[in-house]
XYZ file of N, CA, C and O in Angstrom:
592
model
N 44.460 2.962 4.337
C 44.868 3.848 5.411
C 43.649 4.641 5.879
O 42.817 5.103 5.098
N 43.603 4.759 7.143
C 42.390 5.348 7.643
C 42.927 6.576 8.785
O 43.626 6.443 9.789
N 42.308 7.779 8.199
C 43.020 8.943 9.723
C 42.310 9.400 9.876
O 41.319 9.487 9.151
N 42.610 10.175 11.457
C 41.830 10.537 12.128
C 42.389 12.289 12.911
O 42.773 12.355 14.079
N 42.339 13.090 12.311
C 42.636 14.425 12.777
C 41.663 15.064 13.708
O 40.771 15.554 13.015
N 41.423 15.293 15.092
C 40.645 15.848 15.744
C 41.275 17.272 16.512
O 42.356 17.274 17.100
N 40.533 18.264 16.406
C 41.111 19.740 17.650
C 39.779 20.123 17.963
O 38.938 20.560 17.177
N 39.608 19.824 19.752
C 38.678 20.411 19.744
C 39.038 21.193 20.386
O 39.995 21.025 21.142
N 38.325 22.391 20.278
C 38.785 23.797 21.247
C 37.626 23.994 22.487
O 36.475 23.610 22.283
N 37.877 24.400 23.328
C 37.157 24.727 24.569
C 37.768 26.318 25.068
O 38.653 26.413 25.919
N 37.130 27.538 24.383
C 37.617 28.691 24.247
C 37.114 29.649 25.918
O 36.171 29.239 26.595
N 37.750 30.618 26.232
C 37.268 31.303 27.270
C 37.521 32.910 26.781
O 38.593 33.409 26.438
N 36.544 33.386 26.839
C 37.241 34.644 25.903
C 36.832 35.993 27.561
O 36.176 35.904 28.599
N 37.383 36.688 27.135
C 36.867 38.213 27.835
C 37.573 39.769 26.688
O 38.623 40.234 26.243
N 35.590 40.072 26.725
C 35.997 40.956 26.097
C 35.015 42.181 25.817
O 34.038 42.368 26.543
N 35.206 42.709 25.127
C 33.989 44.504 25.451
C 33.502 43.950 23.885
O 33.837 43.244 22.933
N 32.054 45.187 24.612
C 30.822 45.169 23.756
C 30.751 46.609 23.384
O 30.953 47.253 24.413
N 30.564 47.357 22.423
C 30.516 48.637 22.515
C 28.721 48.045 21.948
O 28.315 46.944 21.574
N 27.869 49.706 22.171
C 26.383 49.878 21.284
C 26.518 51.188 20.741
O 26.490 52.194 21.450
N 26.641 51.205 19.691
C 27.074 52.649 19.432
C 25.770 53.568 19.395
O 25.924 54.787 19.477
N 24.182 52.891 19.245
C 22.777 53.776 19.240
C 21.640 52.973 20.180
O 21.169 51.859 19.950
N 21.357 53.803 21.228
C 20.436 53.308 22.050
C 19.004 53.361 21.731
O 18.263 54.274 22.094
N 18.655 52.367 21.052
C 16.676 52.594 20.413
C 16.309 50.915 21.207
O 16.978 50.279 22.021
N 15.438 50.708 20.780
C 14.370 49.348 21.465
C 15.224 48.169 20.354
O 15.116 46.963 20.575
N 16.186 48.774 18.987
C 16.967 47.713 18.644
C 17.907 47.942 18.894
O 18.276 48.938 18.271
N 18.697 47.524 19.589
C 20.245 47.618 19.730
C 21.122 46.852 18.561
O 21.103 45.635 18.374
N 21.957 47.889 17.752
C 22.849 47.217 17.323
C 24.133 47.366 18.487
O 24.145 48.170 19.418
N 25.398 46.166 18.092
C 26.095 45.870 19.543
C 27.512 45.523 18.323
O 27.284 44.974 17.245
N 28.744 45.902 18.697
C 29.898 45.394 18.336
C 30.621 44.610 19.672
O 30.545 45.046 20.821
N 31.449 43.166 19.216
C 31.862 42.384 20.251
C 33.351 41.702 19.632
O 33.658 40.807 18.844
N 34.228 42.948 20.708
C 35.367 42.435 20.436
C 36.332 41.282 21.747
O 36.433 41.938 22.785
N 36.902 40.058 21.891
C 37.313 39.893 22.970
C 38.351 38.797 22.138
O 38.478 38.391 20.983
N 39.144 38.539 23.740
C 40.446 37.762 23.640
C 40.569 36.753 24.423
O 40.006 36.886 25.510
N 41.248 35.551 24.199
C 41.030 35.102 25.491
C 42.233 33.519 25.539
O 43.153 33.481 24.721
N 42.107 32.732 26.228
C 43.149 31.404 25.857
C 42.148 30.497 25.635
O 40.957 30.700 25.874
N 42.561 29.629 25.238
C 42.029 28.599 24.480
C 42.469 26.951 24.682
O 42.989 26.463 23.678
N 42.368 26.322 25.495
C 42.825 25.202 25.463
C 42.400 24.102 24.911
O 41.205 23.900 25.127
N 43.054 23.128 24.130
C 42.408 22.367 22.976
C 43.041 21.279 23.032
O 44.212 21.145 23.387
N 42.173 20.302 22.622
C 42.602 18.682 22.367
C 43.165 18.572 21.263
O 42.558 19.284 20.463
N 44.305 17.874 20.621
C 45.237 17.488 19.650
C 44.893 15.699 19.608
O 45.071 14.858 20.490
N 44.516 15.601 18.654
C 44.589 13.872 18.215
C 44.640 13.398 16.859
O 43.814 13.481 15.951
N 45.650 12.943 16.908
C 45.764 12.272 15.429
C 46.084 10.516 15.318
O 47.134 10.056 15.765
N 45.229 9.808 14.788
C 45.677 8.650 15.096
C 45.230 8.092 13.690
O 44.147 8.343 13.161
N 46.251 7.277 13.149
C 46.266 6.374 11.581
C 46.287 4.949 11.967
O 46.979 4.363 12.799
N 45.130 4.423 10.960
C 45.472 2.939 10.710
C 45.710 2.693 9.238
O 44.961 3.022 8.318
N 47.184 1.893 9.136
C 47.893 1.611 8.237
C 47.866 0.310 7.431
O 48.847 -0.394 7.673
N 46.882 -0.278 6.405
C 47.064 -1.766 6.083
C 47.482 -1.541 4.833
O 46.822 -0.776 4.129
N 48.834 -2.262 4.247
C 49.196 -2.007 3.086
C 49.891 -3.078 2.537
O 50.648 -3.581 3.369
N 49.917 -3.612 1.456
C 49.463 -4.556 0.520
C 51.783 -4.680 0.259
O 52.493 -5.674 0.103
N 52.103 -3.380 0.329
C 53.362 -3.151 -0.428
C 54.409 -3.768 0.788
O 54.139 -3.332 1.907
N 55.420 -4.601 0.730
C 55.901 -5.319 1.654
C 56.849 -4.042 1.999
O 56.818 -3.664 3.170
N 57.579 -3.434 1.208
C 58.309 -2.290 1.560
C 58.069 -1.198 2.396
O 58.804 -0.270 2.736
N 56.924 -1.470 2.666
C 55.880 0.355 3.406
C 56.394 0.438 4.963
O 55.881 -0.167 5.904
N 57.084 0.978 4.999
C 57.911 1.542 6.398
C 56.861 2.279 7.225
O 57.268 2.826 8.249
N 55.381 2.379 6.874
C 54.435 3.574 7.769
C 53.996 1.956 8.650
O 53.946 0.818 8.184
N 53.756 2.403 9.916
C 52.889 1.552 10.410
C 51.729 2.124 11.663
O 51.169 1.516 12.575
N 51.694 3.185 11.341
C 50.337 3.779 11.959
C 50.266 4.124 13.270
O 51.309 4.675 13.620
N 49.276 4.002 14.342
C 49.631 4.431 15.438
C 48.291 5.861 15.675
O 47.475 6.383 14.916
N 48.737 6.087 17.416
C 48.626 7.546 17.827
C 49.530 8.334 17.677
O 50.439 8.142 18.485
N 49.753 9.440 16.750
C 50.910 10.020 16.929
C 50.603 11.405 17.414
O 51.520 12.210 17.249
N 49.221 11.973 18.123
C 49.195 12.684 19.068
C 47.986 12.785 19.709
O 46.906 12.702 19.125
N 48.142 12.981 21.037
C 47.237 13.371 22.064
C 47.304 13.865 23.195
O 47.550 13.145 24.163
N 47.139 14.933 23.298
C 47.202 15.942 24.202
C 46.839 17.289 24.267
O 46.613 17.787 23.164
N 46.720 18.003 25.202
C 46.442 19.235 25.415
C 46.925 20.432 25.457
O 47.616 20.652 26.451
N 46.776 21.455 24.575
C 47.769 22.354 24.343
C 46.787 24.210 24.588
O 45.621 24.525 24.349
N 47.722 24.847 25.029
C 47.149 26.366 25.042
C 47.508 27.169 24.475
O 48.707 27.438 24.554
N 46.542 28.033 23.529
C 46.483 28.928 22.622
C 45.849 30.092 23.052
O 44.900 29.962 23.825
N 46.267 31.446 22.622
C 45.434 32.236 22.721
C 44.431 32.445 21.189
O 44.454 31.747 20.176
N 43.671 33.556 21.467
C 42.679 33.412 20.583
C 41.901 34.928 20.302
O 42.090 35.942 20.974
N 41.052 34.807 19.222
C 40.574 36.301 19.195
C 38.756 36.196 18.610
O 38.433 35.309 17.821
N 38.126 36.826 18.934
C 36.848 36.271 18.468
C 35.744 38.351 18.515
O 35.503 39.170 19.402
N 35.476 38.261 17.087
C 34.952 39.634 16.512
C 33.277 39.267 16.298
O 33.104 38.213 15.686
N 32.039 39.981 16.711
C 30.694 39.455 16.727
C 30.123 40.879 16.344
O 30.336 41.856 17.064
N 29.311 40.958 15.054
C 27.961 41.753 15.507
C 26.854 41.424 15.566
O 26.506 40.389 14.997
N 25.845 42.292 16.354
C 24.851 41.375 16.156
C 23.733 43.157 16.828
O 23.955 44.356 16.998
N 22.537 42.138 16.975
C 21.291 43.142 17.431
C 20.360 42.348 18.331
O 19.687 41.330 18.172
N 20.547 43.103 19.229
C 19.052 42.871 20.373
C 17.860 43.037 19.761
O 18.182 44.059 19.155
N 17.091 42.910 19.536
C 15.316 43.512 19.479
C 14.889 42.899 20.914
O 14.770 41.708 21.203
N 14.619 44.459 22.040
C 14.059 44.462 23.016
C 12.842 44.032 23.087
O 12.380 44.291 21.975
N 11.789 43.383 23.893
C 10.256 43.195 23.880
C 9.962 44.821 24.484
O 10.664 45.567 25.167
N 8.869 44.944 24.012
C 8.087 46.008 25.034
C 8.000 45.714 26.295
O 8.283 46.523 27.179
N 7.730 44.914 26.440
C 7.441 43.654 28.057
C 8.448 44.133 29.016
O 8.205 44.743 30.058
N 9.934 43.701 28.434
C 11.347 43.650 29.416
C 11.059 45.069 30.152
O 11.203 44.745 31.331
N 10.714 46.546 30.149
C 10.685 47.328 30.580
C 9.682 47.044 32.061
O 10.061 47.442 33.163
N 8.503 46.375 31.875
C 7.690 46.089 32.999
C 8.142 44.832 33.874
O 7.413 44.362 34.747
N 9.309 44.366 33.589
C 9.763 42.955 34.451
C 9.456 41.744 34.341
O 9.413 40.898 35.234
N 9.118 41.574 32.656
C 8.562 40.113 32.298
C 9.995 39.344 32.045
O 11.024 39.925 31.698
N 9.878 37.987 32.273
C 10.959 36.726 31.946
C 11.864 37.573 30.853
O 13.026 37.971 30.932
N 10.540 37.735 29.438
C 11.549 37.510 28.158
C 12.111 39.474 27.761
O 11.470 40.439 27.343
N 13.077 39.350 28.029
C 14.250 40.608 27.951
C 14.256 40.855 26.401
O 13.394 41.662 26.053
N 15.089 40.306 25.315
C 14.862 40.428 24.206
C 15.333 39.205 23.192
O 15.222 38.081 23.681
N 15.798 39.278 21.961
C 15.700 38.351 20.648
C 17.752 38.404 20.448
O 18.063 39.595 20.485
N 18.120 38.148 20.396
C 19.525 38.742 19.614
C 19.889 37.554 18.215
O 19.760 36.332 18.139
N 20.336 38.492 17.334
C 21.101 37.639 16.455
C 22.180 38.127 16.129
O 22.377 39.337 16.026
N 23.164 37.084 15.892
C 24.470 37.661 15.663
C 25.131 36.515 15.026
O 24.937 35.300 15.040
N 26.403 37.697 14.178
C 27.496 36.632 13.220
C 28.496 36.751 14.192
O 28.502 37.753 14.907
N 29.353 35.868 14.326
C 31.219 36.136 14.842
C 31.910 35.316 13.732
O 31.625 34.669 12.724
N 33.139 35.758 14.583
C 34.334 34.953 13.854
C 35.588 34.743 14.687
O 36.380 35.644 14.962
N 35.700 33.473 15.064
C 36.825 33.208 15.779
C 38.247 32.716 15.066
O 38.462 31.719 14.376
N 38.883 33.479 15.368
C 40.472 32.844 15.163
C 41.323 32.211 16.122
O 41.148 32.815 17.181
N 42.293 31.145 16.302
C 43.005 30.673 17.059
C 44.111 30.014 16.146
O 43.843 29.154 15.308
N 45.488 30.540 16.410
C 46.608 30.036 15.743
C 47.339 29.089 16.666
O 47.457 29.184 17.888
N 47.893 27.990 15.710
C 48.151 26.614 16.208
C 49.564 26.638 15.415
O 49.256 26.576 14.225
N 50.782 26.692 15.517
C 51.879 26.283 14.930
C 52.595 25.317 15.705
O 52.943 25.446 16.878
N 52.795 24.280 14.904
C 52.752 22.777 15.500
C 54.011 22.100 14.950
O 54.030 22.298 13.735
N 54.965 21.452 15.305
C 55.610 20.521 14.294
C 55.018 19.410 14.158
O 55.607 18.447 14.650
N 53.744 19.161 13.494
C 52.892 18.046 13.299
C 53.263 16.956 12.933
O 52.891 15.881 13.402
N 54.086 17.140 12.001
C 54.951 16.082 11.348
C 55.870 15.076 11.779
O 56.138 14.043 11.165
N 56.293 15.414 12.778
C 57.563 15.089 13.680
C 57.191 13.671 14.228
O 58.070 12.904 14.623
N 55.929 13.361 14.240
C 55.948 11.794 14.779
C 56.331 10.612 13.619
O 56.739 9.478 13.870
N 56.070 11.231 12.205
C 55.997 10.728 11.166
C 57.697 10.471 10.790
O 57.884 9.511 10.042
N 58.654 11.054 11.130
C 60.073 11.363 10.608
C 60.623 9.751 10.952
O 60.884 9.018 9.998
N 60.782 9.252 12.359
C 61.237 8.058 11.904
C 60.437 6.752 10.621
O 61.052 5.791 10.159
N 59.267 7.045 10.368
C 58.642 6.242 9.159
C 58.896 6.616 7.948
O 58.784 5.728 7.103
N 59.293 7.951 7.485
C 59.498 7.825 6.276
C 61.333 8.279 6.149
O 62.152 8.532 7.033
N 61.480 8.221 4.342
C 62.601 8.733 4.365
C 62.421 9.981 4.283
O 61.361 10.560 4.043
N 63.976 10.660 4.582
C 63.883 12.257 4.688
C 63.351 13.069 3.490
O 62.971 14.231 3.632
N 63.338 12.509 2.459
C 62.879 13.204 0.742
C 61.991 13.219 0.802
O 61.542 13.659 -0.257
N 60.948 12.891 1.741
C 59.458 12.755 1.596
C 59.258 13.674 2.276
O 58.822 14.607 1.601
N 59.395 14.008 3.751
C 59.318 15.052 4.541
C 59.999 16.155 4.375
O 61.225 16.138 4.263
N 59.044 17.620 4.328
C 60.045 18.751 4.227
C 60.525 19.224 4.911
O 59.974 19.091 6.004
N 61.467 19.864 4.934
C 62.931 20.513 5.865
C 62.180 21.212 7.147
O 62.486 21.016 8.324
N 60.824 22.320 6.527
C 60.615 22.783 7.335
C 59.569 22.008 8.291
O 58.561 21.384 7.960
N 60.294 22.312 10.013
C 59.405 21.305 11.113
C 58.210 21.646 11.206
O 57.323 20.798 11.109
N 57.830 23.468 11.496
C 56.300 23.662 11.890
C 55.279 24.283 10.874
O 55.523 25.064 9.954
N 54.072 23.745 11.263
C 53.248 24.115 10.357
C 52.151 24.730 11.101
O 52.154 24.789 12.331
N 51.019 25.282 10.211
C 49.880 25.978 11.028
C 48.759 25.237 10.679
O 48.525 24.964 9.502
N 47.976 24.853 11.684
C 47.015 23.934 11.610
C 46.011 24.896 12.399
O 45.354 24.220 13.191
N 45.675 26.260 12.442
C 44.799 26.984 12.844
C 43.536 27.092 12.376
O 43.089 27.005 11.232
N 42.804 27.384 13.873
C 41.286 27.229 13.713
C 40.271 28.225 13.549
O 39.939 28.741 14.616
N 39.732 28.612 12.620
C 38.753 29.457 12.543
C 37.250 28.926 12.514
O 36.895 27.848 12.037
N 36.329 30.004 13.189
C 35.288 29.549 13.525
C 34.060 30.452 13.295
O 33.819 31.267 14.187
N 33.166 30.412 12.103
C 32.298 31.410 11.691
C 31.129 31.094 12.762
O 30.988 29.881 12.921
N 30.393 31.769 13.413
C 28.865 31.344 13.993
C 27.925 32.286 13.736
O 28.135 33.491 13.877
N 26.629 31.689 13.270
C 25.660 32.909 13.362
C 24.552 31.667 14.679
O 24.375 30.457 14.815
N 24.026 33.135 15.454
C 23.518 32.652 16.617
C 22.022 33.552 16.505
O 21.878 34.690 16.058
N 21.210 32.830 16.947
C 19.588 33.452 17.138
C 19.669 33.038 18.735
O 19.930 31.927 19.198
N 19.437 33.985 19.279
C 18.974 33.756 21.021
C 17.800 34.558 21.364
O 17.319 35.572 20.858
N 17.279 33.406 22.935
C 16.200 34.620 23.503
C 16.428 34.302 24.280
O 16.723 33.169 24.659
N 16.310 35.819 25.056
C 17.467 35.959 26.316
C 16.163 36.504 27.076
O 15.325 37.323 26.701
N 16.309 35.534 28.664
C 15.696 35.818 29.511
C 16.324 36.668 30.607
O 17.529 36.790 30.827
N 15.160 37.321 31.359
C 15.461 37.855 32.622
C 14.605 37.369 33.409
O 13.483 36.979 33.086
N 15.262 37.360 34.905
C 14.702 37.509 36.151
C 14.256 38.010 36.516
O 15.000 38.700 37.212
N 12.563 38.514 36.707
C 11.686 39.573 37.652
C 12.782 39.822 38.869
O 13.542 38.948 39.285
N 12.733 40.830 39.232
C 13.482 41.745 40.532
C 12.518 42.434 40.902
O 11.801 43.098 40.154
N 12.368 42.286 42.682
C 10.891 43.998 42.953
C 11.884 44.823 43.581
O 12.194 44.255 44.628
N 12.305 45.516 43.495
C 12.881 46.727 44.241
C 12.140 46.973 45.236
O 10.926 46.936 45.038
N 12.635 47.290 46.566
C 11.911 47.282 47.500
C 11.978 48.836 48.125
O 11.315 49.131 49.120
């Protein structure tokens, strides 16, 4: 038996930044919310030896589903000296997050006509939710502007 569980998420978040101390390092808190729309795929291949085996495999999902979502970041700027005189490079940031997105699914439900009912449990939905740790290093440019 060979499976194949895929979710990919394609997240859109909006959300506030507080800085709670203004120096040449900025520390930054990043809270936001947002929906989430995500690919669902599950597809099994079934070869089995036992003449009795009632599974016979398949796609038993694909499609697109919407979630909302929540995603928590801190992190820190280190400004250049430069960015003040209107050079490209603005500053450095690094930062951790953590995304959550809850998925309660009756996943199972394609599976019910293949097996018998003693195998499958009573209850239909389950949580197949996604969490998502990132740590990010960026360098963040700017655009010269002349004020005129």
């Amino acid at each position: 038996m060979r499976a194949l569980l895929q979710l990919n998420y394609l997240p859109v978040w909006l959300g506030v930044e507080w800085q709670p101390i203004q120096t040449q390092f900025r520390t930054y808190l990043h809270a936001a919310a947002g929906i989430v729309p995500l690919k669902f795929l599950w597809q099994e291949t079934v070869k089995s030896a036992i003449p009795e085996d009632t599974r016979s495999g398949g796609t038993y999902r694909n499609g697109w589903l919407v979630r909302p979502g929540i995603r928590l970041v801190v992190g820190t700027a280190l400004s250049f000296d430069a960015a003040a005189r209107g050079s490209l490079l603005e500053s450095l940031r690094l930062e951790a997050g953590y995304a959550f997105v809850p998925l309660r699914d009756p996943a199972l439900e394609p599976l019910r006509p293949q097996l018998p009912a003693a195998v499958l449990p009573a209850q239909h939905d389950f949580w197949l939710s996604g969490s998502m740790l990132t740590l990010s290093l960026a360098l963040v440019l700017q655009l010269p502007m002349r004020v005129l």
